[in-house]
């Protein structure tokens, strides 16, 4: 009988549990062995074994060894910490309310699928294309920023890159933010705060400027009745209102504004209907007012926002990933808890 190819990889988690990854073309056999041994599968399809009862855990591991042998599945212990612990340690030190979600990459196609969402298409894309990874983690701030964390098999370093914003919300046309590479969670979090997130915010800002400018130019050329598609004009206005809200927030959080600038922003914000309880729900009269404000004051707002563009984190010619100096693998200190 043909023996399916399958592997069970065991990771020790700092959260007092063992995490198991079943992979390979015969993954079902590996999952059967885990179930027979007493591992439980959560909603994210990740198998775990609690360690709060040492005797029971030892018995389960003994059963796993036997079940794996019976199912002709290879079992191995991974030498590095569980990626979910690294992800939790990173988000604990990021500004705002970040959360981490772990994804098990049981098949090669799982990580190939992630390539479609990675903004930077060089080193990170190649890693997902060629390497065999066990887990990936999504880091989300709840406001639309999404990062992807993986462990590079060649040296155990952690690679974090930004995911492309949803095309439904923004046409991301700016130079992608660079991924960062670090030897431990603490350094990765530092690089995310000081390099990746500023790079990301700048790319988002520049993409907003480009889209707002193109939409305004089109609307100014085709706003005469009968000379445009009303639905297309409404969609462009809605995009501009979204971008305008972000521009105004950036301007108010930046350099001190003059009294004249403050009055202008208040007038634009009110005219675009951004101060309403439901800013995207405008009646016909409010919609007409917003369109007039857009066509009359849109260019000035864009110019103010352009002047407030964050400076690049590094020189434009340096587009390689931000990387920590990696010590020999045997002495890499990997963080598995929060750093404050």
mmCIF file of C-alpha atoms in Angstrom:
data_model
loop_
_atom_site.group_PDB
_atom_site.id
_atom_site.type_symbol
_atom_site.label_atom_id
_atom_site.label_comp_id
_atom_site.label_asym_id
_atom_site.label_seq_id
_atom_site.Cartn_x
_atom_site.Cartn_y
_atom_site.Cartn_z
ATOM 1 C CA UNK A 1 0.000 0.000 0.000
ATOM 2 C CA UNK A 2 1.264 3.452 -0.885
ATOM 3 C CA UNK A 3 2.314 5.388 2.171
ATOM 4 C CA UNK A 4 1.111 9.016 2.160
ATOM 5 C CA UNK A 5 3.699 11.678 2.786
ATOM 6 C CA UNK A 6 2.869 13.610 5.969
ATOM 7 C CA UNK A 7 4.670 15.325 8.813
ATOM 8 C CA UNK A 8 3.688 16.478 12.292
ATOM 9 C CA UNK A 9 5.809 19.387 13.520
ATOM 10 C CA UNK A 10 5.594 20.202 17.231
ATOM 11 C CA UNK A 11 6.203 23.715 18.590
ATOM 12 C CA UNK A 12 6.571 24.554 22.273
ATOM 13 C CA UNK A 13 4.506 27.615 23.131
ATOM 14 C CA UNK A 14 5.187 30.004 25.979
ATOM 15 C CA UNK A 15 1.462 29.799 26.771
ATOM 16 C CA UNK A 16 1.920 26.388 28.403
ATOM 17 C CA UNK A 17 0.929 24.282 25.441
ATOM 18 C CA UNK A 18 2.313 22.376 22.479
ATOM 19 C CA UNK A 19 1.185 23.444 19.023
ATOM 20 C CA UNK A 20 1.196 20.873 16.241
ATOM 21 C CA UNK A 21 1.228 21.453 12.505
ATOM 22 C CA UNK A 22 0.089 18.646 10.205
ATOM 23 C CA UNK A 23 1.411 19.062 6.674
ATOM 24 C CA UNK A 24 2.084 17.171 3.483
ATOM 25 C CA UNK A 25 0.004 15.385 0.877
ATOM 26 C CA UNK A 26 -1.048 12.818 3.477
ATOM 27 C CA UNK A 27 -2.015 15.467 5.993
ATOM 28 C CA UNK A 28 -5.224 13.635 6.919
ATOM 29 C CA UNK A 29 -3.160 10.783 8.357
ATOM 30 C CA UNK A 30 -1.210 13.254 10.471
ATOM 31 C CA UNK A 31 -4.441 14.838 11.699
ATOM 32 C CA UNK A 32 -5.773 11.389 12.585
ATOM 33 C CA UNK A 33 -2.660 10.672 14.652
ATOM 34 C CA UNK A 34 -3.050 13.993 16.486
ATOM 35 C CA UNK A 35 -6.711 13.302 17.235
ATOM 36 C CA UNK A 36 -5.918 9.812 18.526
ATOM 37 C CA UNK A 37 -3.256 11.271 20.815
ATOM 38 C CA UNK A 38 -5.647 13.781 22.344
ATOM 39 C CA UNK A 39 -4.698 17.005 20.562
ATOM 40 C CA UNK A 40 -7.610 19.380 20.000
ATOM 41 C CA UNK A 41 -8.229 21.422 16.850
ATOM 42 C CA UNK A 42 -9.445 25.026 17.174
ATOM 43 C CA UNK A 43 -11.443 27.136 14.724
ATOM 44 C CA UNK A 44 -8.211 28.187 12.973
ATOM 45 C CA UNK A 45 -7.392 24.495 12.269
ATOM 46 C CA UNK A 46 -4.447 24.572 14.691
ATOM 47 C CA UNK A 47 -3.883 21.506 16.897
ATOM 48 C CA UNK A 48 -2.836 22.081 20.521
ATOM 49 C CA UNK A 49 -2.044 20.070 23.632
ATOM 50 C CA UNK A 50 -2.222 21.816 27.027
ATOM 51 C CA UNK A 51 0.681 21.275 29.431
ATOM 52 C CA UNK A 52 -1.091 22.187 32.662
ATOM 53 C CA UNK A 53 -1.276 18.468 33.537
ATOM 54 C CA UNK A 54 2.283 17.128 32.961
ATOM 55 C CA UNK A 55 1.358 13.461 33.415
ATOM 56 C CA UNK A 56 -1.486 13.701 30.937
ATOM 57 C CA UNK A 57 0.711 15.607 28.466
ATOM 58 C CA UNK A 58 3.426 12.928 28.663
ATOM 59 C CA UNK A 59 0.836 10.239 28.051
ATOM 60 C CA UNK A 60 -0.542 12.150 25.046
ATOM 61 C CA UNK A 61 2.932 12.512 23.542
ATOM 62 C CA UNK A 62 3.560 8.802 24.020
ATOM 63 C CA UNK A 63 0.277 8.061 22.269
ATOM 64 C CA UNK A 64 1.226 10.503 19.492
ATOM 65 C CA UNK A 65 4.513 8.674 18.920
ATOM 66 C CA UNK A 66 2.618 5.387 18.600
ATOM 67 C CA UNK A 67 -0.199 6.839 16.473
ATOM 68 C CA UNK A 68 2.269 8.536 14.135
ATOM 69 C CA UNK A 69 4.113 5.262 13.683
ATOM 70 C CA UNK A 70 0.853 3.386 13.028
ATOM 71 C CA UNK A 71 -0.238 6.015 10.507
ATOM 72 C CA UNK A 72 3.261 6.061 8.975
ATOM 73 C CA UNK A 73 3.617 9.763 9.674
ATOM 74 C CA UNK A 74 6.874 11.495 10.555
ATOM 75 C CA UNK A 75 6.882 13.562 13.790
ATOM 76 C CA UNK A 76 9.531 16.177 14.604
ATOM 77 C CA UNK A 77 10.058 18.955 17.141
ATOM 78 C CA UNK A 78 10.741 22.440 15.790
ATOM 79 C CA UNK A 79 13.754 24.116 17.439
ATOM 80 C CA UNK A 80 12.294 27.633 17.320
ATOM 81 C CA UNK A 81 9.491 29.229 19.360
ATOM 82 C CA UNK A 82 5.910 29.048 18.138
ATOM 83 C CA UNK A 83 5.252 31.943 15.744
ATOM 84 C CA UNK A 84 2.023 32.841 17.534
ATOM 85 C CA UNK A 85 4.044 33.753 20.654
ATOM 86 C CA UNK A 86 6.304 35.982 18.584
ATOM 87 C CA UNK A 87 3.271 37.668 17.032
ATOM 88 C CA UNK A 88 1.729 38.328 20.461
ATOM 89 C CA UNK A 89 5.008 39.744 21.737
ATOM 90 C CA UNK A 90 5.190 42.107 18.758
ATOM 91 C CA UNK A 91 1.626 43.455 18.907
ATOM 92 C CA UNK A 92 1.921 44.020 22.676
ATOM 93 C CA UNK A 93 4.401 46.843 22.030
ATOM 94 C CA UNK A 94 2.869 48.454 18.929
ATOM 95 C CA UNK A 95 0.970 51.743 19.328
ATOM 96 C CA UNK A 96 -2.802 51.433 19.368
ATOM 97 C CA UNK A 97 -4.926 48.307 19.641
ATOM 98 C CA UNK A 98 -3.211 45.606 17.629
ATOM 99 C CA UNK A 99 -4.217 41.956 17.492
ATOM 100 C CA UNK A 100 -2.548 38.884 16.016
ATOM 101 C CA UNK A 101 -4.160 35.977 14.162
ATOM 102 C CA UNK A 102 -2.157 32.859 13.299
ATOM 103 C CA UNK A 103 -2.634 30.989 10.041
ATOM 104 C CA UNK A 104 -1.384 27.418 9.602
ATOM 105 C CA UNK A 105 0.249 26.908 6.206
ATOM 106 C CA UNK A 106 -0.512 23.229 5.835
ATOM 107 C CA UNK A 107 0.003 23.141 2.084
ATOM 108 C CA UNK A 108 2.335 25.027 -0.233
ATOM 109 C CA UNK A 109 -0.669 26.556 -1.971
ATOM 110 C CA UNK A 110 -1.689 28.204 1.320
ATOM 111 C CA UNK A 111 1.395 30.418 1.311
ATOM 112 C CA UNK A 112 1.260 30.905 -2.454
ATOM 113 C CA UNK A 113 -2.212 32.369 -1.904
ATOM 114 C CA UNK A 114 -0.703 34.982 0.428
ATOM 115 C CA UNK A 115 1.479 36.340 -2.393
ATOM 116 C CA UNK A 116 -1.560 38.073 -3.875
ATOM 117 C CA UNK A 117 -1.919 40.217 -0.755
ATOM 118 C CA UNK A 118 1.685 41.224 -0.024
ATOM 119 C CA UNK A 119 2.359 44.807 -1.054
ATOM 120 C CA UNK A 120 6.111 44.474 -1.514
ATOM 121 C CA UNK A 121 6.660 41.963 -4.298
ATOM 122 C CA UNK A 122 10.405 41.407 -4.057
ATOM 123 C CA UNK A 123 12.041 39.600 -1.140
ATOM 124 C CA UNK A 124 8.829 38.782 0.721
ATOM 125 C CA UNK A 125 7.148 37.433 -2.409
ATOM 126 C CA UNK A 126 10.157 35.234 -3.131
ATOM 127 C CA UNK A 127 10.091 33.879 0.426
ATOM 128 C CA UNK A 128 6.458 32.831 0.043
ATOM 129 C CA UNK A 129 7.203 31.421 -3.387
ATOM 130 C CA UNK A 130 10.254 29.261 -2.661
ATOM 131 C CA UNK A 131 10.494 28.459 1.056
ATOM 132 C CA UNK A 132 8.394 25.993 3.021
ATOM 133 C CA UNK A 133 6.863 27.842 5.936
ATOM 134 C CA UNK A 134 4.877 26.414 8.832
ATOM 135 C CA UNK A 135 2.832 29.356 10.083
ATOM 136 C CA UNK A 136 2.102 32.963 9.205
ATOM 137 C CA UNK A 137 0.554 35.628 11.429
ATOM 138 C CA UNK A 138 -1.622 38.588 10.510
ATOM 139 C CA UNK A 139 -1.016 41.693 12.635
ATOM 140 C CA UNK A 140 -3.969 44.114 12.476
ATOM 141 C CA UNK A 141 -4.550 47.485 14.115
ATOM 142 C CA UNK A 142 -8.327 47.475 13.650
ATOM 143 C CA UNK A 143 -8.152 50.557 11.430
ATOM 144 C CA UNK A 144 -7.242 48.911 8.135
ATOM 145 C CA UNK A 145 -3.489 48.390 8.562
ATOM 146 C CA UNK A 146 -2.554 44.736 8.068
ATOM 147 C CA UNK A 147 0.932 43.253 8.358
ATOM 148 C CA UNK A 148 2.145 39.723 7.672
ATOM 149 C CA UNK A 149 4.712 37.966 9.881
ATOM 150 C CA UNK A 150 6.611 34.812 8.896
ATOM 151 C CA UNK A 151 9.756 33.043 10.052
ATOM 152 C CA UNK A 152 12.499 32.634 7.466
ATOM 153 C CA UNK A 153 13.640 28.977 7.533
ATOM 154 C CA UNK A 154 17.215 29.653 6.436
ATOM 155 C CA UNK A 155 18.239 31.489 9.621
ATOM 156 C CA UNK A 156 15.203 31.653 11.895
ATOM 157 C CA UNK A 157 14.801 35.406 11.484
ATOM 158 C CA UNK A 158 11.395 37.082 11.415
ATOM 159 C CA UNK A 159 10.150 38.904 8.327
ATOM 160 C CA UNK A 160 7.299 41.401 8.530
ATOM 161 C CA UNK A 161 5.725 43.100 5.547
ATOM 162 C CA UNK A 162 2.604 45.120 4.791
ATOM 163 C CA UNK A 163 -0.429 43.750 2.987
ATOM 164 C CA UNK A 164 -1.829 45.807 0.135
ATOM 165 C CA UNK A 165 -4.877 47.852 1.209
ATOM 166 C CA UNK A 166 -8.204 46.624 -0.118
ATOM 167 C CA UNK A 167 -8.836 47.916 -3.629
ATOM 168 C CA UNK A 168 -12.362 48.731 -2.465
ATOM 169 C CA UNK A 169 -10.933 51.457 -0.230
ATOM 170 C CA UNK A 170 -7.768 52.647 -1.975
ATOM 171 C CA UNK A 171 -5.899 52.264 -5.245
ATOM 172 C CA UNK A 172 -2.411 51.673 -3.831
ATOM 173 C CA UNK A 173 -0.089 53.243 -6.402
ATOM 174 C CA UNK A 174 2.802 54.483 -4.251
ATOM 175 C CA UNK A 175 6.112 52.698 -3.786
ATOM 176 C CA UNK A 176 5.394 49.804 -1.377
ATOM 177 C CA UNK A 177 6.643 50.002 2.220
ATOM 178 C CA UNK A 178 9.718 47.876 2.780
ATOM 179 C CA UNK A 179 9.515 44.673 4.794
ATOM 180 C CA UNK A 180 11.675 44.406 7.907
ATOM 181 C CA UNK A 181 13.782 41.482 9.119
ATOM 182 C CA UNK A 182 14.838 40.908 12.703
ATOM 183 C CA UNK A 183 16.247 38.185 14.921
ATOM 184 C CA UNK A 184 13.698 38.501 17.735
ATOM 185 C CA UNK A 185 10.280 39.895 18.557
ATOM 186 C CA UNK A 186 11.554 42.972 20.392
ATOM 187 C CA UNK A 187 13.719 44.081 17.457
ATOM 188 C CA UNK A 188 10.955 43.281 14.977
ATOM 189 C CA UNK A 189 8.513 45.476 16.930
ATOM 190 C CA UNK A 190 11.067 48.302 17.020
ATOM 191 C CA UNK A 191 11.573 48.096 13.256
ATOM 192 C CA UNK A 192 7.817 48.032 12.672
ATOM 193 C CA UNK A 193 7.309 51.177 14.778
ATOM 194 C CA UNK A 194 10.243 53.137 13.401
ATOM 195 C CA UNK A 195 10.435 51.959 9.792
ATOM 196 C CA UNK A 196 7.610 49.806 8.472
ATOM 197 C CA UNK A 197 4.643 51.787 9.827
ATOM 198 C CA UNK A 198 6.030 55.232 8.857
ATOM 199 C CA UNK A 199 6.851 53.790 5.423
ATOM 200 C CA UNK A 200 3.330 52.373 5.218
ATOM 201 C CA UNK A 201 1.633 55.616 6.290
ATOM 202 C CA UNK A 202 3.633 57.576 3.736
ATOM 203 C CA UNK A 203 2.690 55.124 0.961
ATOM 204 C CA UNK A 204 -0.981 55.333 1.937
ATOM 205 C CA UNK A 205 -0.828 59.139 2.014
ATOM 206 C CA UNK A 206 0.820 59.335 -1.411
ATOM 207 C CA UNK A 207 -1.677 56.853 -2.865
ATOM 208 C CA UNK A 208 -4.551 58.925 -1.467
ATOM 209 C CA UNK A 209 -3.090 62.074 -3.005
ATOM 210 C CA UNK A 210 -2.738 60.412 -6.398
ATOM 211 C CA UNK A 211 -6.275 59.046 -6.424
ATOM 212 C CA UNK A 212 -7.833 62.272 -5.103
ATOM 213 C CA UNK A 213 -5.982 64.343 -7.662
ATOM 214 C CA UNK A 214 -6.967 62.124 -10.597
ATOM 215 C CA UNK A 215 -10.609 62.036 -9.548
ATOM 216 C CA UNK A 216 -10.740 65.813 -9.102
ATOM 217 C CA UNK A 217 -9.107 66.473 -12.454
ATOM 218 C CA UNK A 218 -11.624 64.176 -14.161
ATOM 219 C CA UNK A 219 -14.578 65.740 -12.337
ATOM 220 C CA UNK A 220 -13.492 69.276 -13.229
ATOM 221 C CA UNK A 221 -13.354 68.296 -16.902
ATOM 222 C CA UNK A 222 -16.630 66.362 -17.000
ATOM 223 C CA UNK A 223 -18.946 67.881 -14.420
ATOM 224 C CA UNK A 224 -21.302 69.588 -16.849
ATOM 225 C CA UNK A 225 -24.769 67.970 -16.864
ATOM 226 C CA UNK A 226 -25.010 65.221 -19.459
ATOM 227 C CA UNK A 227 -21.234 65.109 -19.917
ATOM 228 C CA UNK A 228 -20.567 62.481 -17.271
ATOM 229 C CA UNK A 229 -21.810 59.251 -15.745
ATOM 230 C CA UNK A 230 -23.687 60.312 -12.598
ATOM 231 C CA UNK A 231 -22.868 57.050 -10.809
ATOM 232 C CA UNK A 232 -19.168 57.434 -11.624
ATOM 233 C CA UNK A 233 -19.217 61.023 -10.350
ATOM 234 C CA UNK A 234 -20.885 59.950 -7.095
ATOM 235 C CA UNK A 235 -18.304 57.202 -6.637
ATOM 236 C CA UNK A 236 -15.440 59.662 -7.231
ATOM 237 C CA UNK A 237 -16.953 62.129 -4.769
ATOM 238 C CA UNK A 238 -17.315 59.372 -2.166
ATOM 239 C CA UNK A 239 -13.652 58.437 -2.617
ATOM 240 C CA UNK A 240 -12.639 62.069 -2.260
ATOM 241 C CA UNK A 241 -14.649 62.470 0.926
ATOM 242 C CA UNK A 242 -12.875 59.438 2.405
ATOM 243 C CA UNK A 243 -9.470 60.818 1.417
ATOM 244 C CA UNK A 244 -10.395 64.323 2.596
ATOM 245 C CA UNK A 245 -11.219 62.993 6.076
ATOM 246 C CA UNK A 246 -7.761 61.402 6.236
ATOM 247 C CA UNK A 247 -6.057 64.552 4.902
ATOM 248 C CA UNK A 248 -7.807 66.780 7.433
ATOM 249 C CA UNK A 249 -6.875 64.450 10.310
ATOM 250 C CA UNK A 250 -3.237 64.427 9.151
ATOM 251 C CA UNK A 251 -3.144 68.211 8.866
ATOM 252 C CA UNK A 252 -4.632 68.723 12.314
ATOM 253 C CA UNK A 253 -2.198 66.258 13.869
ATOM 254 C CA UNK A 254 0.811 67.811 12.146
ATOM 255 C CA UNK A 255 2.374 71.248 12.242
ATOM 256 C CA UNK A 256 0.343 74.018 13.943
ATOM 257 C CA UNK A 257 -2.214 75.509 11.577
ATOM 258 C CA UNK A 258 -2.830 79.188 10.998
ATOM 259 C CA UNK A 259 -6.249 80.570 11.900
ATOM 260 C CA UNK A 260 -7.050 80.851 8.207
ATOM 261 C CA UNK A 261 -6.081 77.220 7.580
ATOM 262 C CA UNK A 262 -8.183 76.019 10.501
ATOM 263 C CA UNK A 263 -11.224 77.910 9.232
ATOM 264 C CA UNK A 264 -10.671 76.474 5.752
ATOM 265 C CA UNK A 265 -10.494 72.886 7.059
ATOM 266 C CA UNK A 266 -13.626 73.412 9.144
ATOM 267 C CA UNK A 267 -15.461 74.767 6.114
ATOM 268 C CA UNK A 268 -14.381 71.889 3.872
ATOM 269 C CA UNK A 269 -15.145 69.286 6.526
ATOM 270 C CA UNK A 270 -18.618 70.679 7.072
ATOM 271 C CA UNK A 271 -19.299 71.189 3.378
ATOM 272 C CA UNK A 272 -18.333 67.618 2.522
ATOM 273 C CA UNK A 273 -20.644 66.318 5.227
ATOM 274 C CA UNK A 274 -17.810 64.726 7.180
ATOM 275 C CA UNK A 275 -19.151 65.932 10.534
ATOM 276 C CA UNK A 276 -22.430 64.042 10.232
ATOM 277 C CA UNK A 277 -23.182 61.044 12.428
ATOM 278 C CA UNK A 278 -23.275 58.957 9.248
ATOM 279 C CA UNK A 279 -20.759 60.779 7.006
ATOM 280 C CA UNK A 280 -21.426 58.559 3.995
ATOM 281 C CA UNK A 281 -25.207 59.045 4.060
ATOM 282 C CA UNK A 282 -26.054 62.322 2.268
ATOM 283 C CA UNK A 283 -29.423 63.452 0.988
ATOM 284 C CA UNK A 284 -29.655 65.034 -2.451
ATOM 285 C CA UNK A 285 -29.180 68.590 -1.176
ATOM 286 C CA UNK A 286 -26.180 67.699 0.991
ATOM 287 C CA UNK A 287 -24.738 65.703 -1.912
ATOM 288 C CA UNK A 288 -24.975 68.738 -4.202
ATOM 289 C CA UNK A 289 -23.285 70.904 -1.555
ATOM 290 C CA UNK A 290 -20.504 68.354 -1.123
ATOM 291 C CA UNK A 291 -19.935 68.228 -4.884
ATOM 292 C CA UNK A 292 -19.663 72.030 -5.025
ATOM 293 C CA UNK A 293 -17.145 72.084 -2.165
ATOM 294 C CA UNK A 294 -15.184 69.291 -3.834
ATOM 295 C CA UNK A 295 -14.915 71.114 -7.142
ATOM 296 C CA UNK A 296 -14.232 74.513 -5.576
ATOM 297 C CA UNK A 297 -11.861 73.662 -2.710
ATOM 298 C CA UNK A 298 -10.582 70.175 -3.514
ATOM 299 C CA UNK A 299 -7.408 71.377 -5.188
ATOM 300 C CA UNK A 300 -6.445 73.587 -2.241
ATOM 301 C CA UNK A 301 -7.005 70.743 0.222
ATOM 302 C CA UNK A 302 -4.882 68.418 -1.896
ATOM 303 C CA UNK A 303 -2.062 70.957 -1.996
ATOM 304 C CA UNK A 304 -2.188 71.370 1.780
ATOM 305 C CA UNK A 305 -2.107 67.592 2.186
ATOM 306 C CA UNK A 306 0.777 67.274 -0.262
ATOM 307 C CA UNK A 307 2.797 69.786 1.754
ATOM 308 C CA UNK A 308 2.169 67.637 4.838
ATOM 309 C CA UNK A 309 3.490 64.433 3.219
ATOM 310 C CA UNK A 310 5.684 62.570 5.743
ATOM 311 C CA UNK A 311 9.348 62.422 4.732
ATOM 312 C CA UNK A 312 10.742 59.045 3.632
ATOM 313 C CA UNK A 313 12.191 56.953 6.438
ATOM 314 C CA UNK A 314 15.313 56.161 4.398
ATOM 315 C CA UNK A 315 16.878 57.324 1.172
ATOM 316 C CA UNK A 316 14.817 56.374 -1.861
ATOM 317 C CA UNK A 317 17.759 54.504 -3.395
ATOM 318 C CA UNK A 318 17.875 52.124 -0.428
ATOM 319 C CA UNK A 319 14.944 49.781 -1.033
ATOM 320 C CA UNK A 320 16.333 46.642 0.613
ATOM 321 C CA UNK A 321 14.449 45.332 3.669
ATOM 322 C CA UNK A 322 15.367 46.871 7.015
ATOM 323 C CA UNK A 323 17.430 44.185 8.699
ATOM 324 C CA UNK A 324 18.808 43.619 12.161
ATOM 325 C CA UNK A 325 22.340 42.279 12.506
ATOM 326 C CA UNK A 326 21.739 38.577 13.070
ATOM 327 C CA UNK A 327 23.954 36.754 15.596
ATOM 328 C CA UNK A 328 24.766 33.074 15.073
ATOM 329 C CA UNK A 329 21.567 31.044 15.158
ATOM 330 C CA UNK A 330 22.614 29.123 18.256
ATOM 331 C CA UNK A 331 22.736 32.293 20.348
ATOM 332 C CA UNK A 332 19.744 34.186 18.924
ATOM 333 C CA UNK A 333 17.593 35.262 21.859
ATOM 334 C CA UNK A 334 14.000 34.986 20.679
ATOM 335 C CA UNK A 335 11.345 36.827 22.648
ATOM 336 C CA UNK A 336 8.236 34.854 23.490
ATOM 337 C CA UNK A 337 6.556 37.341 25.800
ATOM 338 C CA UNK A 338 5.616 40.999 25.784
ATOM 339 C CA UNK A 339 8.333 43.641 26.007
ATOM 340 C CA UNK A 340 7.399 46.942 27.606
#
